[in-house]
Amino acid sequence: MSNDIKMLHTVNKSPFERNSLESCLRLAKDGSAVLLIEDAVYGALLNTSVSDQVAARTGNLRVCVLGADLNARGLADKPLIDGVEIVDYGGFVDLACEHDTVQSWL
Amino acid sequence: MKFGILVNEGPFTHQASDSAYLFAKAAIAKGHEVTRVFFYHDAVNNSNKHSAPQSDDRNLVKLWSELGTEHGVDLVVCVAAALRRGITDDLLAEGFNISGLGQLIEVGIEADRLVTFGD
Amino acid sequence: MADDYDDDDDGPEVVKRFMFVNRKAPYGSIYALESLEVVLISAAFDQDVSVVFMDDGVFQIKKGHDTDGINMKNFSKTYRALDGYDVEKLYVEAESLAARGLTEEDLIVDVEVLSSSALSDLMNSQDVVISA
């Protein structure tokens, strides 16, 4: 099986309501990137009931969050899980370019 | 790089259409090509020229039309999904066209990346 | 529309690996039905197609759907017809099945049950992943 392919996973659901982030983290291979957008940005926050789940993978996944969606939800003043990077839409485009396929966990 | 975009939600119930639009704009701004945006499921409502949001709201139908005409993005509305929802040719805003699901598979084959936005 | 790709008996010019990932339960929303329509169309393009059922998507292929009482079309038999369209690679994630109290016996089609990690490998070998 070819493992040369690098994946970008996007998640857009709040982890407090849906299992999209959990499923994404279960299936995402080490070396992949995960980008949290829309209501999934809540999954980037520190000190929540799902922080540990995300933090457990920040060492082997590149975890990013869309800044515009954080700001829209009043989260700019909240600390994020260590290792989570904030990107803008241009950064989203770059992530899509740097990875071979994009899977959206809707 | 050539991008294809799949949108699965209408412009008012979910954020997906806005995210897709902002992604498409950012990709074009970076010098990439967005060859086609395929509107499926309730996303067919993005094409309805009679959509009239309040004046302080963004008009996504218009924004898509501008993106399509200014940057040559093929805006394809799925025929099967559109007919179910009463979207017909005479309702389409400028730049949109109705075609088959094959156009989605085709852009998946031809584009370097297919990015999905939905719910 | 498929003419560019299958007009020649030597096979298509481009064959990509397409994976369709079904994660939503049927009937409560339209995604299962409309996603199945995409899979059927993809067959006309002679691509290398895999279909995955995971999370609530495994409920799409539960045996014995009877929609008489809910005014909706029962499309579950269409999954059985996929074989006739040469869509033969159907996969189910073992963890999703177990979490929902189901076994392979409950499913309307023959599938290959994969662990999360095997499914992850398979997903990472695709060119295009389309999910609903």
CSV table of C-alpha atoms in Angstrom, one decimal:
chain,number,residue,atom,x,y,z
A,1,MET,CA,0.0,0.0,0.0
A,2,SER,CA,1.3,3.4,-1.0
A,3,ASN,CA,1.8,5.6,2.0
A,4,ASP,CA,3.4,8.5,0.1
A,5,ILE,CA,0.1,10.3,0.1
A,6,LYS,CA,-0.2,13.1,2.6
A,7,MET,CA,-3.7,14.1,3.8
A,8,LEU,CA,-5.2,17.3,5.0
A,9,HIS,CA,-8.3,16.6,7.1
A,10,THR,CA,-10.7,19.4,7.7
A,11,VAL,CA,-13.3,19.3,10.5
A,12,ASN,CA,-16.2,21.7,10.8
A,13,LYS,CA,-18.3,20.4,13.7
A,14,SER,CA,-18.2,21.2,17.4
A,15,PRO,CA,-16.7,18.3,19.2
A,16,PHE,CA,-19.2,18.8,22.0
A,17,GLU,CA,-22.1,18.0,19.7
A,18,ARG,CA,-20.8,15.6,17.0
A,19,ASN,CA,-18.1,12.9,16.6
A,20,SER,CA,-16.5,14.3,13.5
A,21,LEU,CA,-13.3,15.4,15.3
A,22,GLU,CA,-13.1,12.1,17.2
A,23,SER,CA,-13.4,10.1,14.0
A,24,CYS,CA,-10.9,12.4,12.2
A,25,LEU,CA,-8.4,11.8,15.0
A,26,ARG,CA,-9.0,8.1,14.9
A,27,LEU,CA,-8.4,7.9,11.1
A,28,ALA,CA,-5.7,10.6,10.6
A,29,LYS,CA,-2.3,9.1,10.1
A,30,ASP,CA,0.8,10.4,11.8
A,31,GLY,CA,2.3,13.1,9.6
A,32,SER,CA,-1.2,14.4,8.3
A,33,ALA,CA,-2.6,17.8,9.0
A,34,VAL,CA,-5.9,18.6,10.6
A,35,LEU,CA,-7.6,22.0,10.1
A,36,LEU,CA,-10.4,23.0,12.4
A,37,ILE,CA,-12.9,25.4,10.8
A,38,GLU,CA,-16.4,26.7,11.5
A,39,ASP,CA,-17.8,25.1,14.7
A,40,ALA,CA,-14.9,22.8,15.0
A,41,VAL,CA,-12.7,25.7,16.2
A,42,TYR,CA,-14.1,25.0,19.7
A,43,GLY,CA,-11.9,21.8,19.6
A,44,ALA,CA,-8.8,24.0,19.6
A,45,LEU,CA,-9.4,25.5,23.0
A,46,LEU,CA,-7.4,24.6,26.1
A,47,ASN,CA,-9.1,23.4,29.3
A,48,THR,CA,-12.1,21.8,27.7
A,49,SER,CA,-13.4,18.2,28.0
A,50,VAL,CA,-11.9,17.4,24.6
A,51,SER,CA,-8.6,19.2,24.9
A,52,ASP,CA,-6.7,16.0,26.0
A,53,GLN,CA,-8.0,14.1,22.9
A,54,VAL,CA,-6.5,16.8,20.6
A,55,ALA,CA,-3.4,17.4,22.7
A,56,ALA,CA,-2.6,13.6,22.5
A,57,ARG,CA,-2.1,14.0,18.7
A,58,THR,CA,-0.4,17.4,18.4
A,59,GLY,CA,3.0,15.6,18.5
A,60,ASN,CA,2.4,13.6,15.4
A,61,LEU,CA,-0.2,15.6,13.5
A,62,ARG,CA,0.0,19.2,12.4
A,63,VAL,CA,-3.1,20.7,14.0
A,64,CYS,CA,-4.3,24.1,12.7
A,65,VAL,CA,-7.3,26.3,13.3
A,66,LEU,CA,-8.9,29.0,11.1
A,67,GLY,CA,-8.3,32.3,12.8
A,68,ALA,CA,-11.4,34.0,11.2
A,69,ASP,CA,-13.7,31.3,12.7
A,70,LEU,CA,-12.0,31.7,16.2
A,71,ASN,CA,-12.4,35.5,16.1
A,72,ALA,CA,-16.0,35.3,14.8
A,73,ARG,CA,-16.9,33.2,17.9
A,74,GLY,CA,-15.2,35.5,20.4
A,75,LEU,CA,-12.4,33.1,21.1
A,76,ALA,CA,-9.4,35.3,20.3
A,77,ASP,CA,-8.8,35.8,24.1
A,78,LYS,CA,-8.9,32.1,24.9
A,79,PRO,CA,-5.8,30.0,25.2
A,80,LEU,CA,-5.4,27.2,22.6
A,81,ILE,CA,-4.0,23.7,23.1
A,82,ASP,CA,-0.2,23.8,22.9
A,83,GLY,CA,1.1,23.3,19.3
A,84,VAL,CA,-2.1,24.3,17.6
A,85,GLU,CA,-1.3,26.8,14.8
A,86,ILE,CA,-3.7,29.6,13.7
A,87,VAL,CA,-4.0,30.1,10.0
A,88,ASP,CA,-5.9,32.4,7.7
A,89,TYR,CA,-7.8,31.4,4.5
A,90,GLY,CA,-4.5,31.8,2.6
A,91,GLY,CA,-3.0,29.3,5.0
A,92,PHE,CA,-5.9,27.0,4.4
A,93,VAL,CA,-5.1,27.1,0.7
A,94,ASP,CA,-1.4,26.5,1.4
A,95,LEU,CA,-2.3,23.4,3.5
A,96,ALA,CA,-4.5,22.1,0.7
A,97,CYS,CA,-1.6,22.5,-1.7
A,98,GLU,CA,1.0,20.9,0.5
A,99,HIS,CA,-1.1,17.8,1.0
A,100,ASP,CA,-2.2,15.4,-1.8
A,101,THR,CA,-5.8,14.9,-0.8
A,102,VAL,CA,-8.3,16.8,1.4
A,103,GLN,CA,-10.8,14.9,3.4
A,104,SER,CA,-13.7,16.9,5.0
A,105,TRP,CA,-15.1,15.4,8.2
A,106,LEU,CA,-18.6,16.9,8.0
B,1,MET,CA,-2.6,24.4,-8.8
B,2,LYS,CA,-6.0,23.5,-10.1
B,3,PHE,CA,-8.8,23.4,-7.4
B,4,GLY,CA,-12.2,21.9,-7.6
B,5,ILE,CA,-14.7,22.8,-4.9
B,6,LEU,CA,-17.8,20.8,-3.8
B,7,VAL,CA,-20.4,22.7,-1.8
B,8,ASN,CA,-23.2,20.7,-0.1
B,9,GLU,CA,-25.2,23.3,1.8
B,10,GLY,CA,-27.4,26.3,1.0
B,11,PRO,CA,-26.2,29.9,1.7
B,12,PHE,CA,-28.4,30.5,4.8
B,13,THR,CA,-28.7,27.5,7.1
B,14,HIS,CA,-25.0,26.6,7.3
B,15,GLN,CA,-21.7,28.4,7.1
B,16,ALA,CA,-20.4,26.0,4.4
B,17,SER,CA,-21.1,28.1,1.4
B,18,ASP,CA,-19.3,31.1,2.9
B,19,SER,CA,-16.3,29.0,3.8
B,20,ALA,CA,-16.2,27.6,0.3
B,21,TYR,CA,-16.5,31.1,-1.2
B,22,LEU,CA,-13.7,32.5,1.0
B,23,PHE,CA,-11.5,29.5,0.2
B,24,ALA,CA,-12.1,30.0,-3.5
B,25,LYS,CA,-11.2,33.7,-3.3
B,26,ALA,CA,-8.1,33.0,-1.3
B,27,ALA,CA,-7.0,30.3,-3.8
B,28,ILE,CA,-7.4,32.7,-6.7
B,29,ALA,CA,-5.6,35.5,-4.8
B,30,LYS,CA,-2.6,33.2,-4.4
B,31,GLY,CA,-2.5,32.6,-8.1
B,32,HIS,CA,-4.2,29.2,-8.2
B,33,GLU,CA,-7.0,28.3,-10.5
B,34,VAL,CA,-10.4,27.3,-9.3
B,35,THR,CA,-11.7,25.4,-12.3
B,36,ARG,CA,-15.2,24.5,-11.0
B,37,VAL,CA,-17.4,24.8,-8.0
B,38,PHE,CA,-20.0,22.0,-7.9
B,39,PHE,CA,-23.2,22.8,-6.0
B,40,TYR,CA,-24.9,19.7,-4.6
B,41,HIS,CA,-27.6,18.9,-2.1
B,42,ASP,CA,-29.1,22.1,-0.8
B,43,ALA,CA,-26.1,24.0,-2.2
B,44,VAL,CA,-28.1,24.4,-5.4
B,45,ASN,CA,-29.8,27.3,-3.6
B,46,ASN,CA,-26.6,29.3,-4.0
B,47,SER,CA,-27.6,29.8,-7.7
B,48,ASN,CA,-31.1,31.3,-7.2
B,49,LYS,CA,-31.2,34.8,-8.6
B,50,HIS,CA,-34.3,35.6,-6.7
B,51,SER,CA,-32.5,35.3,-3.4
B,52,ALA,CA,-32.9,38.6,-1.6
B,53,PRO,CA,-31.0,38.8,1.6
B,54,GLN,CA,-31.4,41.9,3.8
B,55,SER,CA,-29.3,44.9,2.8
B,56,ASP,CA,-26.8,44.5,5.7
B,57,ASP,CA,-26.2,40.8,4.8
B,58,ARG,CA,-23.8,39.5,2.2
B,59,ASN,CA,-25.4,38.4,-1.1
B,60,LEU,CA,-23.7,35.1,-1.7
B,61,VAL,CA,-25.5,34.4,-5.0
B,62,LYS,CA,-24.1,37.7,-6.4
B,63,LEU,CA,-20.6,37.0,-5.0
B,64,TRP,CA,-20.5,33.6,-6.7
B,65,SER,CA,-21.7,35.1,-9.9
B,66,GLU,CA,-18.9,37.7,-9.8
B,67,LEU,CA,-16.3,35.1,-9.0
B,68,GLY,CA,-17.6,33.0,-11.9
B,69,THR,CA,-17.6,35.8,-14.5
B,70,GLU,CA,-14.4,37.6,-13.3
B,71,HIS,CA,-12.2,34.5,-12.9
B,72,GLY,CA,-13.7,32.0,-15.3
B,73,VAL,CA,-14.9,29.6,-12.5
B,74,ASP,CA,-17.4,27.1,-13.9
B,75,LEU,CA,-20.3,27.2,-11.4
B,76,VAL,CA,-22.2,24.0,-11.9
B,77,VAL,CA,-25.5,23.2,-10.2
B,78,CYS,CA,-26.4,19.5,-10.0
B,79,VAL,CA,-29.4,18.8,-12.2
B,80,ALA,CA,-30.9,16.0,-10.0
B,81,ALA,CA,-30.5,18.0,-6.8
B,82,ALA,CA,-31.8,21.2,-8.5
B,83,LEU,CA,-34.9,19.6,-10.0
B,84,ARG,CA,-35.9,18.2,-6.6
B,85,ARG,CA,-35.7,21.6,-5.1
B,86,GLY,CA,-37.4,23.5,-8.0
B,87,ILE,CA,-34.3,25.2,-9.2
B,88,THR,CA,-34.6,25.5,-13.0
B,89,ASP,CA,-32.6,27.3,-15.7
B,90,ASP,CA,-34.7,30.4,-15.6
B,91,LEU,CA,-33.9,30.9,-12.0
B,92,LEU,CA,-30.1,30.8,-12.4
B,93,ALA,CA,-28.0,33.8,-11.6
B,94,GLU,CA,-25.3,34.8,-14.1
B,95,GLY,CA,-22.4,32.5,-14.4
B,96,PHE,CA,-24.2,29.4,-13.1
B,97,ASN,CA,-25.2,26.4,-15.3
B,98,ILE,CA,-27.1,23.2,-14.6
B,99,SER,CA,-25.5,20.0,-15.4
B,100,GLY,CA,-25.1,16.4,-14.3
B,101,LEU,CA,-23.3,14.8,-11.4
B,102,GLY,CA,-20.7,13.6,-13.9
B,103,GLN,CA,-19.3,17.2,-13.7
B,104,LEU,CA,-18.3,16.5,-10.1
B,105,ILE,CA,-16.5,13.3,-10.9
B,106,GLU,CA,-14.9,15.0,-13.9
B,107,VAL,CA,-13.5,17.8,-11.8
B,108,GLY,CA,-12.3,15.2,-9.3
B,109,ILE,CA,-10.3,13.7,-12.1
B,110,GLU,CA,-9.0,16.9,-13.6
B,111,ALA,CA,-8.3,19.1,-10.6
B,112,ASP,CA,-5.2,18.7,-8.5
B,113,ARG,CA,-7.3,19.0,-5.3
B,114,LEU,CA,-11.0,18.6,-4.6
B,115,VAL,CA,-12.1,20.4,-1.4
B,116,THR,CA,-15.5,19.7,0.1
B,117,PHE,CA,-17.6,22.2,2.2
B,118,GLY,CA,-20.8,20.9,3.8
B,119,ASP,CA,-22.6,20.0,7.0
C,1,MET,CA,-20.2,13.5,-20.3
C,2,ALA,CA,-18.1,10.5,-19.7
C,3,ASP,CA,-17.1,10.5,-23.4
C,4,ASP,CA,-13.7,12.0,-22.8
C,5,TYR,CA,-12.8,9.1,-20.6
C,6,ASP,CA,-14.4,5.9,-21.9
C,7,ASP,CA,-14.6,6.4,-25.7
C,8,ASP,CA,-11.7,4.1,-26.2
C,9,ASP,CA,-11.5,0.4,-25.5
C,10,ASP,CA,-8.0,0.7,-24.3
C,11,GLY,CA,-9.4,2.2,-21.1
C,12,PRO,CA,-9.7,5.6,-19.6
C,13,GLU,CA,-6.8,8.1,-20.0
C,14,VAL,CA,-6.9,8.9,-16.3
C,15,VAL,CA,-7.8,6.5,-13.6
C,16,LYS,CA,-7.8,8.0,-10.1
C,17,ARG,CA,-8.6,6.3,-6.9
C,18,PHE,CA,-11.9,7.8,-5.6
C,19,MET,CA,-13.1,7.0,-2.1
C,20,PHE,CA,-16.6,7.9,-1.0
C,21,VAL,CA,-16.9,8.1,2.7
C,22,ASN,CA,-20.5,7.7,4.1
C,23,ARG,CA,-20.8,8.8,7.7
C,24,LYS,CA,-24.5,9.8,7.9
C,25,ALA,CA,-27.6,7.7,8.8
C,26,PRO,CA,-30.2,7.3,6.1
C,27,TYR,CA,-33.7,9.1,6.0
C,28,GLY,CA,-33.1,11.6,8.8
C,29,SER,CA,-31.3,13.7,6.2
C,30,ILE,CA,-30.8,13.4,2.4
C,31,TYR,CA,-27.1,12.9,2.4
C,32,ALA,CA,-27.1,9.1,2.2
C,33,LEU,CA,-29.4,9.0,-0.8
C,34,GLU,CA,-27.7,11.8,-2.8
C,35,SER,CA,-24.2,10.4,-2.0
C,36,LEU,CA,-25.3,7.1,-3.4
C,37,GLU,CA,-26.3,8.9,-6.6
C,38,VAL,CA,-22.7,10.2,-6.9
C,39,VAL,CA,-21.3,6.7,-6.4
C,40,LEU,CA,-23.6,5.4,-9.2
C,41,ILE,CA,-22.5,8.2,-11.6
C,42,SER,CA,-18.8,7.6,-10.8
C,43,ALA,CA,-19.1,4.1,-12.2
C,44,ALA,CA,-19.6,5.6,-15.7
C,45,PHE,CA,-16.1,7.1,-15.5
C,46,ASP,CA,-14.2,3.9,-15.1
C,47,GLN,CA,-12.3,5.1,-12.0
C,48,ASP,CA,-11.0,3.0,-9.2
C,49,VAL,CA,-13.9,3.5,-6.8
C,50,SER,CA,-14.1,2.5,-3.1
C,51,VAL,CA,-17.1,3.1,-0.9
C,52,VAL,CA,-16.7,3.3,2.9
C,53,PHE,CA,-19.4,3.1,5.6
C,54,MET,CA,-18.3,4.4,8.9
C,55,ASP,CA,-19.8,6.2,11.9
C,56,ASP,CA,-23.6,6.4,11.4
C,57,GLY,CA,-23.1,5.6,7.7
C,58,VAL,CA,-23.1,1.9,8.7
C,59,PHE,CA,-26.8,2.3,9.3
C,60,GLN,CA,-27.3,3.0,5.5
C,61,ILE,CA,-26.6,-0.7,4.8
C,62,LYS,CA,-28.5,-2.2,7.7
C,63,LYS,CA,-30.8,-5.0,6.4
C,64,GLY,CA,-34.6,-4.7,6.5
C,65,HIS,CA,-35.4,-1.1,5.8
C,66,ASP,CA,-39.1,-0.6,5.5
C,67,THR,CA,-40.0,3.0,4.8
C,68,ASP,CA,-43.7,2.5,4.1
C,69,GLY,CA,-44.6,4.5,7.2
C,70,ILE,CA,-42.4,7.5,6.6
C,71,ASN,CA,-43.3,8.6,3.1
C,72,MET,CA,-39.7,8.2,1.8
C,73,LYS,CA,-38.2,6.1,-0.9
C,74,ASN,CA,-36.5,3.0,0.4
C,75,PHE,CA,-33.2,3.1,-1.5
C,76,SER,CA,-31.4,0.5,0.5
C,77,LYS,CA,-31.7,-2.1,-2.3
C,78,THR,CA,-29.7,0.1,-4.6
C,79,TYR,CA,-26.6,-0.7,-2.5
C,80,ARG,CA,-27.0,-4.3,-3.8
C,81,ALA,CA,-27.0,-3.0,-7.3
C,82,LEU,CA,-23.6,-1.4,-7.0
C,83,ASP,CA,-22.0,-4.7,-7.9
C,84,GLY,CA,-23.7,-4.5,-11.3
C,85,TYR,CA,-22.1,-1.1,-11.8
C,86,ASP,CA,-18.7,-2.6,-11.1
C,87,VAL,CA,-18.5,-0.9,-7.8
C,88,GLU,CA,-17.3,-3.8,-5.8
C,89,LYS,CA,-15.0,-2.3,-3.1
C,90,LEU,CA,-17.2,-1.7,-0.2
C,91,TYR,CA,-15.7,-1.3,3.2
C,92,VAL,CA,-17.0,-0.9,6.8
C,93,GLU,CA,-15.0,0.3,9.8
C,94,ALA,CA,-15.1,-2.4,12.4
C,95,GLU,CA,-15.1,0.1,15.3
C,96,SER,CA,-18.2,1.9,13.9
C,97,LEU,CA,-20.1,-1.4,13.5
C,98,ALA,CA,-19.2,-2.6,17.0
C,99,ALA,CA,-20.1,0.7,18.6
C,100,ARG,CA,-23.6,0.5,17.1
C,101,GLY,CA,-24.2,-3.1,18.2
C,102,LEU,CA,-24.1,-4.4,14.6
C,103,THR,CA,-22.3,-7.3,12.9
C,104,GLU,CA,-21.7,-8.1,9.3
C,105,GLU,CA,-24.8,-10.4,9.5
C,106,ASP,CA,-26.9,-7.2,9.8
C,107,LEU,CA,-25.8,-5.7,6.5
C,108,ILE,CA,-27.6,-5.9,3.2
C,109,VAL,CA,-24.4,-6.1,1.1
C,110,ASP,CA,-21.1,-8.0,1.3
C,111,VAL,CA,-18.5,-5.8,2.6
C,112,GLU,CA,-14.9,-6.0,3.8
C,113,VAL,CA,-14.7,-5.0,7.5
C,114,LEU,CA,-11.5,-3.1,8.2
C,115,SER,CA,-10.0,-1.9,11.5
C,116,SER,CA,-9.6,1.9,11.9
C,117,SER,CA,-5.9,1.5,11.1
C,118,ALA,CA,-6.4,-0.5,8.0
C,119,LEU,CA,-9.1,1.9,6.8
C,120,SER,CA,-6.7,4.8,7.6
C,121,ASP,CA,-4.0,3.1,5.3
C,122,LEU,CA,-6.6,2.7,2.6
C,123,MET,CA,-7.8,6.3,2.9
C,124,ASN,CA,-4.2,7.5,2.6
C,125,SER,CA,-3.8,5.7,-0.7
C,126,GLN,CA,-6.6,7.7,-2.5
C,127,ASP,CA,-6.4,10.5,-5.0
C,128,VAL,CA,-9.8,11.9,-4.2
C,129,VAL,CA,-11.9,11.5,-1.1
C,130,ILE,CA,-15.5,12.7,-1.1
C,131,SER,CA,-17.4,12.6,2.2
C,132,ALA,CA,-20.9,13.1,3.4
